[in-house]
Amino acid sequence: MKEIRHEPVALTRTQWLASGAAIDAHRHDDHQIVYAGRGVLAVTTTTGLWIAPATRAIWVPAGTVHAHQAHGELALHLVGLPASENPLNLAEPAVLTVGPLLRELILAHTHAHTHAHTHAPPDDSPERARLRAVLLDQLRVSPQQPVHLPTPSSPQLKAVCEILRANPADSRTLPALGRAVGASDRTLSRLFKADLGMTFPQWRTQLRLYRALVLLAEDTPVTTVAHRCGWSSASAFIDVFRRSFGHTPGAHQPRSQSVSACPKG
């Protein structure tokens, strides 16, 4: 994140990103809700990587330097909120569950702003005010999800994390990885908890789930995804995925996604 753009206002709008496209590092003076109606969105901040498939949204607080990366064709819905209005009362990024009602509210709100030149009610209309109020209410009660890969600061921990990022299917134990980077498993275990706020198995599972979401967005077969991400079988992968996201991996593949309400153009 060398070049950091400053965009004072976080606009409310919709836009499409091609698979692999990115939005460079920038920051807003406003808060922002970032939601991918289809595809998988990765948001990188100075503290880590935040992942959101179509059932999740990312809360980006005002002033947070962040960059976007699209995995699969992305229907990106952005909701800007003034810094004085924080419905989640959060000062750090978070991943939020997007249920059917919240999804439709986000789509309607961003669609109306993007197509304000059409017959949509003006910004200060009672209809738009009511829509926004319900949207904020739904955000307040939206459960947070731990779909987050924190960034390590310890050199030894960085080395271990880079090994696993390069190959999430690497099944070596923490003692074996410790020998590869010149650290004891006790030291690494302590660093995972102190530096990243999670255990080694928790971090590795998060990494594998993130890589799985990326591969699924590229329409990789479920069995292949399971193998590349280190699960012993497709059924084991499906079980972990369902417990983490509430549905099976197939729901995230492009051929089974319905087109978002955001039109191209």
mmCIF file of C-alpha atoms in Angstrom:
data_model
loop_
_atom_site.group_PDB
_atom_site.id
_atom_site.type_symbol
_atom_site.label_atom_id
_atom_site.label_comp_id
_atom_site.label_asym_id
_atom_site.label_seq_id
_atom_site.Cartn_x
_atom_site.Cartn_y
_atom_site.Cartn_z
ATOM 1 C CA MET A 1 0.000 0.000 0.000
ATOM 2 C CA LYS A 2 2.486 2.654 -1.168
ATOM 3 C CA GLU A 3 0.137 5.070 -2.901
ATOM 4 C CA ILE A 4 -2.785 5.976 -0.657
ATOM 5 C CA ARG A 5 -5.544 8.051 -2.175
ATOM 6 C CA HIS A 6 -7.691 10.246 0.034
ATOM 7 C CA GLU A 7 -11.341 10.297 -1.011
ATOM 8 C CA PRO A 8 -13.142 12.441 1.583
ATOM 9 C CA VAL A 9 -16.628 11.166 0.753
ATOM 10 C CA ALA A 10 -17.487 7.460 0.638
ATOM 11 C CA LEU A 11 -20.062 7.446 -2.132
ATOM 12 C CA THR A 12 -23.111 5.204 -2.152
ATOM 13 C CA ARG A 13 -23.193 3.449 -5.510
ATOM 14 C CA THR A 14 -22.975 0.163 -7.412
ATOM 15 C CA GLN A 15 -20.238 -0.896 -9.805
ATOM 16 C CA TRP A 16 -19.024 -4.028 -11.563
ATOM 17 C CA LEU A 17 -15.474 -5.369 -11.305
ATOM 18 C CA ALA A 18 -14.059 -8.011 -13.603
ATOM 19 C CA SER A 19 -12.488 -11.077 -12.036
ATOM 20 C CA GLY A 20 -9.001 -10.162 -10.847
ATOM 21 C CA ALA A 21 -9.684 -6.417 -10.920
ATOM 22 C CA ALA A 22 -8.573 -4.291 -7.981
ATOM 23 C CA ILE A 23 -9.216 -0.901 -6.412
ATOM 24 C CA ASP A 24 -5.978 0.537 -5.050
ATOM 25 C CA ALA A 25 -5.385 1.552 -1.446
ATOM 26 C CA HIS A 26 -7.398 4.573 -0.340
ATOM 27 C CA ARG A 27 -9.222 6.006 2.667
ATOM 28 C CA HIS A 28 -12.399 7.946 3.309
ATOM 29 C CA ASP A 29 -13.456 10.430 5.957
ATOM 30 C CA ASP A 30 -16.739 8.479 6.036
ATOM 31 C CA HIS A 31 -17.609 4.950 7.124
ATOM 32 C CA GLN A 32 -18.423 2.474 4.368
ATOM 33 C CA ILE A 33 -20.306 -0.795 3.976
ATOM 34 C CA VAL A 34 -18.856 -2.902 1.134
ATOM 35 C CA TYR A 35 -20.988 -5.747 -0.227
ATOM 36 C CA ALA A 36 -20.417 -8.064 -3.190
ATOM 37 C CA GLY A 37 -23.754 -9.158 -4.616
ATOM 38 C CA ARG A 38 -21.907 -11.880 -6.516
ATOM 39 C CA GLY A 39 -18.335 -13.151 -6.557
ATOM 40 C CA VAL A 40 -15.935 -12.921 -3.603
ATOM 41 C CA LEU A 41 -14.510 -9.648 -2.315
ATOM 42 C CA ALA A 42 -11.202 -9.345 -0.461
ATOM 43 C CA VAL A 43 -10.476 -6.122 1.407
ATOM 44 C CA THR A 44 -6.899 -5.585 2.580
ATOM 45 C CA THR A 45 -6.122 -3.202 5.446
ATOM 46 C CA THR A 46 -2.966 -2.557 7.477
ATOM 47 C CA THR A 47 -4.160 -5.138 10.017
ATOM 48 C CA GLY A 48 -5.083 -7.984 7.706
ATOM 49 C CA LEU A 49 -7.285 -9.436 5.020
ATOM 50 C CA TRP A 50 -11.088 -9.427 5.218
ATOM 51 C CA ILE A 51 -13.065 -11.809 3.005
ATOM 52 C CA ALA A 52 -16.697 -11.492 1.962
ATOM 53 C CA PRO A 53 -18.661 -13.823 -0.314
ATOM 54 C CA ALA A 54 -22.193 -12.887 -1.378
ATOM 55 C CA THR A 55 -23.588 -13.701 2.083
ATOM 56 C CA ARG A 56 -21.282 -11.246 3.865
ATOM 57 C CA ALA A 57 -20.513 -7.520 3.883
ATOM 58 C CA ILE A 58 -17.458 -5.686 5.197
ATOM 59 C CA TRP A 59 -17.642 -2.722 7.552
ATOM 60 C CA VAL A 60 -14.819 -0.241 6.829
ATOM 61 C CA PRO A 61 -14.582 2.507 9.491
ATOM 62 C CA ALA A 62 -13.746 6.091 8.571
ATOM 63 C CA GLY A 63 -10.033 6.693 8.044
ATOM 64 C CA THR A 64 -9.187 3.020 7.418
ATOM 65 C CA VAL A 65 -6.727 2.540 4.562
ATOM 66 C CA HIS A 66 -8.114 -0.282 2.434
ATOM 67 C CA ALA A 67 -7.850 -1.869 -1.020
ATOM 68 C CA HIS A 68 -10.329 -4.113 -2.866
ATOM 69 C CA GLN A 69 -9.657 -7.283 -4.871
ATOM 70 C CA ALA A 70 -12.292 -9.089 -6.952
ATOM 71 C CA HIS A 71 -12.374 -12.875 -7.180
ATOM 72 C CA GLY A 72 -14.864 -13.828 -9.844
ATOM 73 C CA GLU A 73 -16.999 -11.187 -11.549
ATOM 74 C CA LEU A 74 -18.034 -8.813 -8.794
ATOM 75 C CA ALA A 75 -21.206 -6.801 -8.330
ATOM 76 C CA LEU A 76 -19.924 -4.254 -5.817
ATOM 77 C CA HIS A 77 -22.414 -2.332 -3.671
ATOM 78 C CA LEU A 78 -20.997 0.541 -1.599
ATOM 79 C CA VAL A 79 -22.901 2.344 1.159
ATOM 80 C CA GLY A 80 -21.292 5.481 2.588
ATOM 81 C CA LEU A 81 -22.162 6.759 6.066
ATOM 82 C CA PRO A 82 -20.942 9.978 7.704
ATOM 83 C CA ALA A 83 -18.286 9.518 10.403
ATOM 84 C CA SER A 84 -20.754 10.827 12.971
ATOM 85 C CA GLU A 85 -23.111 7.918 12.249
ATOM 86 C CA ASN A 86 -21.813 4.528 13.391
ATOM 87 C CA PRO A 87 -24.706 2.030 13.647
ATOM 88 C CA LEU A 88 -22.319 -0.795 14.571
ATOM 89 C CA ASN A 89 -20.300 1.201 17.123
ATOM 90 C CA LEU A 90 -17.135 -0.365 15.682
ATOM 91 C CA ALA A 91 -13.782 1.322 15.187
ATOM 92 C CA GLU A 92 -12.208 -1.672 13.411
ATOM 93 C CA PRO A 93 -13.201 -3.483 10.181
ATOM 94 C CA ALA A 94 -15.627 -6.379 10.560
ATOM 95 C CA VAL A 95 -17.377 -8.969 8.403
ATOM 96 C CA LEU A 96 -21.161 -8.965 8.772
ATOM 97 C CA THR A 97 -23.770 -11.559 7.908
ATOM 98 C CA VAL A 98 -26.079 -10.408 5.112
ATOM 99 C CA GLY A 99 -29.490 -12.048 5.358
ATOM 100 C CA PRO A 100 -32.168 -11.818 2.643
ATOM 101 C CA LEU A 101 -33.705 -8.589 4.004
ATOM 102 C CA LEU A 102 -30.406 -6.759 4.467
ATOM 103 C CA ARG A 103 -29.297 -7.863 1.006
ATOM 104 C CA GLU A 104 -32.408 -6.415 -0.640
ATOM 105 C CA LEU A 105 -32.070 -3.180 1.356
ATOM 106 C CA ILE A 106 -28.445 -2.744 0.252
ATOM 107 C CA LEU A 107 -29.317 -3.464 -3.377
ATOM 108 C CA ALA A 108 -32.255 -1.063 -3.349
ATOM 109 C CA HIS A 109 -30.321 1.698 -1.584
ATOM 110 C CA THR A 110 -27.256 1.541 -3.837
ATOM 111 C CA HIS A 111 -29.331 1.071 -6.984
ATOM 112 C CA ALA A 112 -31.354 4.190 -6.186
ATOM 113 C CA HIS A 113 -28.195 6.281 -5.750
ATOM 114 C CA THR A 114 -26.519 4.913 -8.876
ATOM 115 C CA HIS A 115 -29.602 5.613 -10.967
ATOM 116 C CA ALA A 116 -30.674 8.866 -9.316
ATOM 117 C CA HIS A 117 -31.338 10.320 -12.757
ATOM 118 C CA THR A 118 -34.198 7.854 -13.243
ATOM 119 C CA HIS A 119 -37.586 7.889 -11.555
ATOM 120 C CA ALA A 120 -36.098 6.921 -8.163
ATOM 121 C CA PRO A 121 -37.174 9.183 -5.260
ATOM 122 C CA PRO A 122 -34.714 12.032 -4.491
ATOM 123 C CA ASP A 123 -32.203 11.715 -1.640
ATOM 124 C CA ASP A 124 -34.243 13.848 0.753
ATOM 125 C CA SER A 125 -37.564 12.112 0.042
ATOM 126 C CA PRO A 126 -39.494 10.365 2.851
ATOM 127 C CA GLU A 127 -39.273 7.085 0.888
ATOM 128 C CA ARG A 128 -35.465 7.157 0.753
ATOM 129 C CA ALA A 129 -35.271 8.223 4.399
ATOM 130 C CA ARG A 130 -37.391 5.249 5.468
ATOM 131 C CA LEU A 131 -35.340 2.846 3.343
ATOM 132 C CA ARG A 132 -32.127 4.139 4.887
ATOM 133 C CA ALA A 133 -33.532 3.915 8.422
ATOM 134 C CA VAL A 134 -34.482 0.256 7.972
ATOM 135 C CA LEU A 135 -31.076 -0.451 6.416
ATOM 136 C CA LEU A 136 -29.327 1.024 9.474
ATOM 137 C CA ASP A 137 -31.569 -0.980 11.804
ATOM 138 C CA GLN A 138 -30.642 -4.195 10.006
ATOM 139 C CA LEU A 139 -26.943 -3.338 10.154
ATOM 140 C CA ARG A 140 -27.185 -2.858 13.934
ATOM 141 C CA VAL A 141 -28.456 -6.399 14.443
ATOM 142 C CA SER A 142 -26.308 -8.086 11.789
ATOM 143 C CA PRO A 143 -24.084 -10.772 13.392
ATOM 144 C CA GLN A 144 -20.337 -10.398 12.943
ATOM 145 C CA GLN A 145 -18.410 -13.250 11.319
ATOM 146 C CA PRO A 146 -14.711 -14.082 11.869
ATOM 147 C CA VAL A 147 -13.784 -14.261 8.164
ATOM 148 C CA HIS A 148 -10.525 -12.436 8.713
ATOM 149 C CA LEU A 149 -6.848 -13.189 8.200
ATOM 150 C CA PRO A 150 -4.866 -10.901 10.523
ATOM 151 C CA THR A 151 -1.403 -9.800 9.412
ATOM 152 C CA PRO A 152 1.486 -10.964 11.645
ATOM 153 C CA SER A 153 4.232 -8.585 12.768
ATOM 154 C CA SER A 154 6.702 -11.120 14.205
ATOM 155 C CA PRO A 155 9.329 -12.192 11.613
ATOM 156 C CA GLN A 156 9.094 -15.833 12.684
ATOM 157 C CA LEU A 157 5.311 -15.800 12.462
ATOM 158 C CA LYS A 158 5.442 -14.054 9.096
ATOM 159 C CA ALA A 159 7.682 -16.834 7.790
ATOM 160 C CA VAL A 160 5.253 -19.547 8.908
ATOM 161 C CA CYS A 161 2.249 -17.703 7.485
ATOM 162 C CA GLU A 162 3.991 -17.182 4.140
ATOM 163 C CA ILE A 163 4.740 -20.910 3.881
ATOM 164 C CA LEU A 164 1.057 -21.706 4.365
ATOM 165 C CA ARG A 165 -0.175 -18.891 2.120
ATOM 166 C CA ALA A 166 1.978 -20.342 -0.668
ATOM 167 C CA ASN A 167 0.453 -23.774 -0.087
ATOM 168 C CA PRO A 168 -2.655 -23.974 2.139
ATOM 169 C CA ALA A 169 -2.621 -27.771 1.677
ATOM 170 C CA ASP A 170 0.686 -28.008 3.562
ATOM 171 C CA SER A 171 -0.239 -30.347 6.422
ATOM 172 C CA ARG A 172 2.900 -29.945 8.531
ATOM 173 C CA THR A 173 2.382 -29.575 12.271
ATOM 174 C CA LEU A 174 3.398 -26.442 14.152
ATOM 175 C CA PRO A 175 6.578 -28.128 15.500
ATOM 176 C CA ALA A 176 7.563 -29.093 11.935
ATOM 177 C CA LEU A 177 6.906 -25.570 10.646
ATOM 178 C CA GLY A 178 8.827 -24.209 13.608
ATOM 179 C CA ARG A 179 11.879 -26.244 12.631
ATOM 180 C CA ALA A 180 11.622 -24.808 9.114
ATOM 181 C CA VAL A 181 11.743 -21.201 10.385
ATOM 182 C CA GLY A 182 13.992 -21.716 13.419
ATOM 183 C CA ALA A 183 11.418 -21.305 16.195
ATOM 184 C CA SER A 184 9.955 -23.624 18.793
ATOM 185 C CA ASP A 185 6.309 -24.625 18.574
ATOM 186 C CA ARG A 186 5.779 -23.100 22.036
ATOM 187 C CA THR A 187 7.079 -19.741 20.808
ATOM 188 C CA LEU A 188 4.960 -19.875 17.652
ATOM 189 C CA SER A 189 1.859 -20.918 19.588
ATOM 190 C CA ARG A 190 2.315 -17.948 21.912
ATOM 191 C CA LEU A 191 2.861 -15.578 18.978
ATOM 192 C CA PHE A 192 -0.288 -16.753 17.181
ATOM 193 C CA LYS A 193 -2.380 -15.881 20.226
ATOM 194 C CA ALA A 194 -0.555 -12.653 21.138
ATOM 195 C CA ASP A 195 0.021 -11.293 17.624
ATOM 196 C CA LEU A 196 -3.005 -12.591 15.717
ATOM 197 C CA GLY A 197 -5.566 -13.213 18.453
ATOM 198 C CA MET A 198 -6.196 -16.811 17.406
ATOM 199 C CA THR A 199 -4.642 -20.255 17.626
ATOM 200 C CA PHE A 200 -2.590 -21.839 14.855
ATOM 201 C CA PRO A 201 -5.410 -24.253 13.829
ATOM 202 C CA GLN A 202 -7.891 -21.362 13.738
ATOM 203 C CA TRP A 203 -5.618 -19.244 11.515
ATOM 204 C CA ARG A 204 -4.902 -22.144 9.162
ATOM 205 C CA THR A 205 -8.625 -22.906 8.848
ATOM 206 C CA GLN A 206 -9.337 -19.241 8.046
ATOM 207 C CA LEU A 207 -6.609 -19.272 5.397
ATOM 208 C CA ARG A 208 -7.992 -22.448 3.834
ATOM 209 C CA LEU A 209 -11.539 -21.068 3.819
ATOM 210 C CA TYR A 210 -10.325 -17.864 2.157
ATOM 211 C CA ARG A 211 -8.462 -19.798 -0.542
ATOM 212 C CA ALA A 212 -11.503 -22.035 -0.980
ATOM 213 C CA LEU A 213 -13.753 -19.008 -1.578
ATOM 214 C CA VAL A 214 -11.331 -17.705 -4.220
ATOM 215 C CA LEU A 215 -11.188 -21.067 -6.013
ATOM 216 C CA LEU A 216 -14.974 -21.475 -5.882
ATOM 217 C CA ALA A 217 -15.398 -17.999 -7.404
ATOM 218 C CA GLU A 218 -13.211 -19.253 -10.278
ATOM 219 C CA ASP A 219 -15.637 -22.200 -10.712
ATOM 220 C CA THR A 220 -13.142 -24.813 -9.523
ATOM 221 C CA PRO A 221 -14.848 -28.159 -8.737
ATOM 222 C CA VAL A 222 -15.562 -28.713 -5.040
ATOM 223 C CA THR A 223 -13.434 -31.864 -4.842
ATOM 224 C CA THR A 224 -10.469 -30.021 -6.374
ATOM 225 C CA VAL A 225 -10.941 -27.114 -3.951
ATOM 226 C CA ALA A 226 -10.929 -29.522 -0.999
ATOM 227 C CA HIS A 227 -7.674 -31.117 -2.206
ATOM 228 C CA ARG A 228 -5.888 -27.818 -2.943
ATOM 229 C CA CYS A 229 -6.871 -26.333 0.409
ATOM 230 C CA GLY A 230 -5.747 -29.251 2.534
ATOM 231 C CA TRP A 231 -8.902 -31.119 3.513
ATOM 232 C CA SER A 232 -8.697 -34.903 3.594
ATOM 233 C CA SER A 233 -11.919 -35.296 1.600
ATOM 234 C CA ALA A 234 -14.643 -33.297 -0.112
ATOM 235 C CA SER A 235 -17.093 -34.263 2.625
ATOM 236 C CA ALA A 236 -14.759 -32.935 5.347
ATOM 237 C CA PHE A 237 -14.407 -29.666 3.419
ATOM 238 C CA ILE A 238 -18.157 -29.348 2.895
ATOM 239 C CA ASP A 239 -18.777 -29.914 6.611
ATOM 240 C CA VAL A 240 -16.338 -27.173 7.704
ATOM 241 C CA PHE A 241 -17.616 -24.822 5.006
ATOM 242 C CA ARG A 242 -21.267 -25.345 5.981
ATOM 243 C CA ARG A 243 -20.516 -24.731 9.663
ATOM 244 C CA SER A 244 -18.635 -21.535 8.777
ATOM 245 C CA PHE A 245 -21.014 -20.041 6.199
ATOM 246 C CA GLY A 246 -24.345 -21.774 6.745
ATOM 247 C CA HIS A 247 -24.538 -23.437 3.315
ATOM 248 C CA THR A 248 -22.568 -25.697 0.990
ATOM 249 C CA PRO A 249 -19.621 -24.594 -1.192
ATOM 250 C CA GLY A 250 -21.607 -25.057 -4.408
ATOM 251 C CA ALA A 251 -23.657 -21.947 -3.624
ATOM 252 C CA HIS A 252 -20.545 -19.821 -4.251
ATOM 253 C CA GLN A 253 -19.773 -21.100 -7.726
ATOM 254 C CA PRO A 254 -20.654 -18.739 -10.602
ATOM 255 C CA ARG A 255 -22.857 -21.247 -12.384
ATOM 256 C CA SER A 256 -25.145 -21.466 -9.324
ATOM 257 C CA GLN A 257 -25.240 -17.742 -8.529
ATOM 258 C CA SER A 258 -28.144 -15.686 -9.769
ATOM 259 C CA VAL A 259 -27.344 -12.360 -11.353
ATOM 260 C CA SER A 260 -27.467 -9.487 -8.881
ATOM 261 C CA ALA A 261 -30.108 -6.798 -9.099
ATOM 262 C CA CYS A 262 -27.343 -4.421 -10.242
ATOM 263 C CA PRO A 263 -27.466 -4.091 -14.032
ATOM 264 C CA LYS A 264 -24.382 -3.732 -16.161
ATOM 265 C CA GLY A 265 -24.469 -0.276 -17.541
#
